């Protein structure tokens, strides 16, 4: 069974931004898929289990952006 979680991310404005966030989130253990919606400013992540929020925040920070919230 997989879990789909949408994370609100501030600062993403272009394809390069989306690529950087996708790379970092995809590197997290258990992540199967990442879909970026630049217009909405979010990333939908499909994973094997609920991801620890600290790990998601660190990945987004590493990409150069800020985690603003989570929509389950």
CSV table of N, CA and C in Angstrom, one decimal:
chain,number,residue,atom,x,y,z
A,1,UNK,N,0.8,-1.2,0.0
A,1,UNK,CA,0.0,0.0,0.0
A,1,UNK,C,0.9,1.2,0.0
A,2,UNK,N,0.5,2.2,-0.7
A,2,UNK,CA,1.3,3.5,-0.8
A,2,UNK,C,0.5,4.6,-0.2
A,3,UNK,N,1.2,5.7,0.2
A,3,UNK,CA,0.7,6.9,0.8
A,3,UNK,C,0.9,8.0,-0.1
A,4,UNK,N,-0.1,8.9,-0.3
A,4,UNK,CA,0.1,10.1,-1.1
A,4,UNK,C,-0.1,11.3,-0.2
A,5,UNK,N,1.0,12.1,-0.1
A,5,UNK,CA,1.0,13.3,0.7
A,5,UNK,C,1.4,14.5,-0.1
A,6,UNK,N,0.7,15.6,0.1
A,6,UNK,CA,1.0,16.9,-0.6
A,6,UNK,C,1.7,17.8,0.3
A,7,UNK,N,2.8,18.3,-0.1
A,7,UNK,CA,3.6,19.3,0.7
A,7,UNK,C,3.6,20.6,0.0
A,8,UNK,N,3.3,21.7,0.8
A,8,UNK,CA,3.3,23.0,0.3
A,8,UNK,C,4.8,23.5,0.4
A,9,UNK,N,5.3,24.0,-0.7
A,9,UNK,CA,6.7,24.5,-0.8
A,9,UNK,C,6.7,25.9,-1.3
A,10,UNK,N,7.4,26.8,-0.6
A,10,UNK,CA,7.6,28.1,-1.1
A,10,UNK,C,8.9,28.3,-1.8
A,11,UNK,N,8.8,29.2,-2.8
A,11,UNK,CA,10.0,29.6,-3.6
A,11,UNK,C,10.1,28.9,-4.9
A,12,UNK,N,9.4,27.9,-5.3
A,12,UNK,CA,9.5,27.3,-6.6
A,12,UNK,C,8.8,28.1,-7.6
A,13,UNK,N,9.6,28.4,-8.7
A,13,UNK,CA,9.0,29.3,-9.8
A,13,UNK,C,9.2,28.7,-11.2
A,14,UNK,N,10.1,27.7,-11.3
A,14,UNK,CA,10.4,27.3,-12.7
A,14,UNK,C,10.7,25.8,-12.7
A,15,UNK,N,11.0,25.3,-13.9
A,15,UNK,CA,11.3,23.9,-14.1
A,15,UNK,C,12.6,23.5,-13.4
A,16,UNK,N,13.5,24.4,-13.3
A,16,UNK,CA,14.8,24.1,-12.5
A,16,UNK,C,14.4,23.9,-11.1
A,17,UNK,N,13.6,24.7,-10.5
A,17,UNK,CA,13.1,24.6,-9.1
A,17,UNK,C,12.5,23.2,-8.9
A,18,UNK,N,11.6,22.9,-9.8
A,18,UNK,CA,10.8,21.6,-9.7
A,18,UNK,C,11.8,20.4,-9.8
A,19,UNK,N,12.8,20.5,-10.7
A,19,UNK,CA,13.8,19.5,-10.8
A,19,UNK,C,14.6,19.3,-9.5
A,20,UNK,N,15.0,20.4,-8.9
A,20,UNK,CA,15.8,20.3,-7.7
A,20,UNK,C,15.0,19.7,-6.6
A,21,UNK,N,13.8,20.1,-6.4
A,21,UNK,CA,12.9,19.5,-5.3
A,21,UNK,C,12.6,18.1,-5.6
A,22,UNK,N,12.3,17.7,-6.9
A,22,UNK,CA,12.1,16.3,-7.2
A,22,UNK,C,13.3,15.5,-6.9
A,23,UNK,N,14.5,15.9,-7.3
A,23,UNK,CA,15.7,15.1,-7.0
A,23,UNK,C,15.8,14.8,-5.5
A,24,UNK,N,15.7,15.8,-4.7
A,24,UNK,CA,15.9,15.7,-3.3
A,24,UNK,C,14.8,14.8,-2.7
A,25,UNK,N,13.6,15.0,-3.0
A,25,UNK,CA,12.5,14.2,-2.5
A,25,UNK,C,12.6,12.7,-2.9
A,26,UNK,N,12.9,12.5,-4.2
A,26,UNK,CA,13.0,11.2,-4.7
A,26,UNK,C,14.1,10.4,-4.0
A,27,UNK,N,15.1,11.1,-3.5
A,27,UNK,CA,16.2,10.4,-2.8
A,27,UNK,C,15.9,9.9,-1.5
A,28,UNK,N,14.7,10.3,-0.9
A,28,UNK,CA,14.3,9.8,0.4
A,28,UNK,C,13.9,8.3,0.3
A,29,UNK,N,14.2,7.5,1.3
A,29,UNK,CA,13.8,6.1,1.3
A,29,UNK,C,12.3,5.9,1.2
A,30,UNK,N,11.9,5.1,0.3
A,30,UNK,CA,10.5,4.7,0.2
A,30,UNK,C,9.7,5.6,-0.8
A,31,UNK,N,10.3,6.7,-1.3
A,31,UNK,CA,9.6,7.5,-2.2
A,31,UNK,C,9.5,6.9,-3.6
A,32,UNK,N,8.3,6.8,-4.1
A,32,UNK,CA,8.0,6.1,-5.4
A,32,UNK,C,7.8,7.1,-6.5
A,33,UNK,N,7.2,8.3,-6.2
A,33,UNK,CA,6.8,9.2,-7.2
A,33,UNK,C,6.7,10.6,-6.6
A,34,UNK,N,7.1,11.6,-7.4
A,34,UNK,CA,7.0,13.0,-7.0
A,34,UNK,C,6.4,13.8,-8.1
A,35,UNK,N,5.3,14.5,-7.9
A,35,UNK,CA,4.7,15.4,-8.9
A,35,UNK,C,4.7,16.8,-8.3
A,36,UNK,N,5.3,17.7,-9.1
A,36,UNK,CA,5.4,19.1,-8.7
A,36,UNK,C,4.3,19.9,-9.5
A,37,UNK,N,3.6,20.7,-8.7
A,37,UNK,CA,2.6,21.7,-9.3
A,37,UNK,C,3.1,23.1,-9.0
A,38,UNK,N,3.8,23.7,-10.0
A,38,UNK,CA,4.4,25.0,-9.7
A,38,UNK,C,3.4,26.1,-9.4
A,39,UNK,N,2.2,26.0,-10.2
A,39,UNK,CA,1.2,27.0,-10.0
A,39,UNK,C,0.6,27.0,-8.6
A,40,UNK,N,0.5,25.8,-8.0
A,40,UNK,CA,-0.1,25.6,-6.7
A,40,UNK,C,1.0,25.7,-5.6
A,41,UNK,N,2.3,25.6,-6.0
A,41,UNK,CA,3.4,25.6,-5.1
A,41,UNK,C,3.4,24.4,-4.2
A,42,UNK,N,3.2,23.2,-4.8
A,42,UNK,CA,3.2,22.0,-3.9
A,42,UNK,C,3.9,20.9,-4.7
A,43,UNK,N,4.2,19.9,-3.8
A,43,UNK,CA,4.7,18.6,-4.3
A,43,UNK,C,3.9,17.5,-3.8
A,44,UNK,N,3.4,16.6,-4.7
A,44,UNK,CA,2.6,15.5,-4.2
A,44,UNK,C,3.6,14.3,-4.3
A,45,UNK,N,3.7,13.6,-3.1
A,45,UNK,CA,4.7,12.5,-3.0
A,45,UNK,C,4.0,11.2,-2.7
A,46,UNK,N,4.3,10.2,-3.5
A,46,UNK,CA,3.7,8.9,-3.3
A,46,UNK,C,4.9,8.1,-2.7
A,47,UNK,N,4.6,7.5,-1.5
A,47,UNK,CA,5.7,6.8,-0.8
A,47,UNK,C,5.1,5.5,-0.2
A,48,UNK,N,6.0,4.6,0.2
A,48,UNK,CA,5.6,3.3,0.8
A,48,UNK,C,5.0,3.5,2.2
A,49,UNK,N,5.3,4.5,2.9
A,49,UNK,CA,4.8,4.8,4.2
A,49,UNK,C,4.8,6.3,4.4
A,50,UNK,N,4.2,6.8,5.5
A,50,UNK,CA,4.3,8.2,5.8
A,50,UNK,C,5.7,8.6,6.1
A,51,UNK,N,6.2,9.6,5.4
A,51,UNK,CA,7.6,10.1,5.6
A,51,UNK,C,7.7,10.9,6.8
A,52,UNK,N,8.8,10.8,7.5
A,52,UNK,CA,9.1,11.7,8.7
A,52,UNK,C,9.2,13.1,8.2
A,53,UNK,N,8.5,14.0,8.8
A,53,UNK,CA,8.4,15.4,8.4
A,53,UNK,C,9.8,16.1,8.4
A,54,UNK,N,10.6,15.7,9.4
A,54,UNK,CA,12.0,16.3,9.4
A,54,UNK,C,12.8,15.9,8.2
A,55,UNK,N,12.6,14.7,7.7
A,55,UNK,CA,13.4,14.2,6.5
A,55,UNK,C,12.9,15.0,5.3
A,56,UNK,N,11.6,15.2,5.2
A,56,UNK,CA,11.0,16.0,4.0
A,56,UNK,C,11.5,17.4,4.1
A,57,UNK,N,11.4,18.0,5.3
A,57,UNK,CA,11.9,19.4,5.5
A,57,UNK,C,13.4,19.5,5.1
A,58,UNK,N,14.2,18.6,5.5
A,58,UNK,CA,15.6,18.6,5.2
A,58,UNK,C,15.9,18.5,3.7
A,59,UNK,N,15.1,17.6,3.0
A,59,UNK,CA,15.2,17.5,1.6
A,59,UNK,C,14.9,18.8,0.8
A,60,UNK,N,13.8,19.4,1.2
A,60,UNK,CA,13.3,20.6,0.6
A,60,UNK,C,14.3,21.7,0.9
A,61,UNK,N,14.8,21.8,2.1
A,61,UNK,CA,15.9,22.8,2.4
A,61,UNK,C,17.1,22.6,1.6
A,62,UNK,N,17.5,21.3,1.4
A,62,UNK,CA,18.7,21.0,0.6
A,62,UNK,C,18.5,21.5,-0.8
A,63,UNK,N,17.3,21.4,-1.3
A,63,UNK,CA,17.0,21.9,-2.7
A,63,UNK,C,17.0,23.4,-2.8
A,64,UNK,N,17.0,24.1,-1.6
A,64,UNK,CA,17.0,25.5,-1.6
A,64,UNK,C,15.6,26.2,-1.4
A,65,UNK,N,14.7,25.4,-0.9
A,65,UNK,CA,13.3,26.0,-0.8
A,65,UNK,C,12.8,25.7,0.6
A,66,UNK,N,11.6,26.1,0.9
A,66,UNK,CA,11.1,26.0,2.3
A,66,UNK,C,9.8,25.2,2.3
A,67,UNK,N,9.7,24.3,3.2
A,67,UNK,CA,8.5,23.5,3.5
A,67,UNK,C,7.5,24.4,4.2
A,68,UNK,N,6.3,24.7,3.7
A,68,UNK,CA,5.4,25.6,4.3
A,68,UNK,C,4.2,24.9,5.0
A,69,UNK,N,4.0,23.7,4.6
A,69,UNK,CA,2.9,22.9,5.2
A,69,UNK,C,2.7,21.6,4.6
A,70,UNK,N,1.7,20.8,5.1
A,70,UNK,CA,1.4,19.5,4.6
A,70,UNK,C,-0.1,19.4,4.5
A,71,UNK,N,-0.6,18.8,3.4
A,71,UNK,CA,-1.9,18.4,3.2
A,71,UNK,C,-2.0,16.9,3.1
A,72,UNK,N,-2.6,16.2,4.0
A,72,UNK,CA,-2.5,14.8,4.0
A,72,UNK,C,-3.1,14.1,2.8
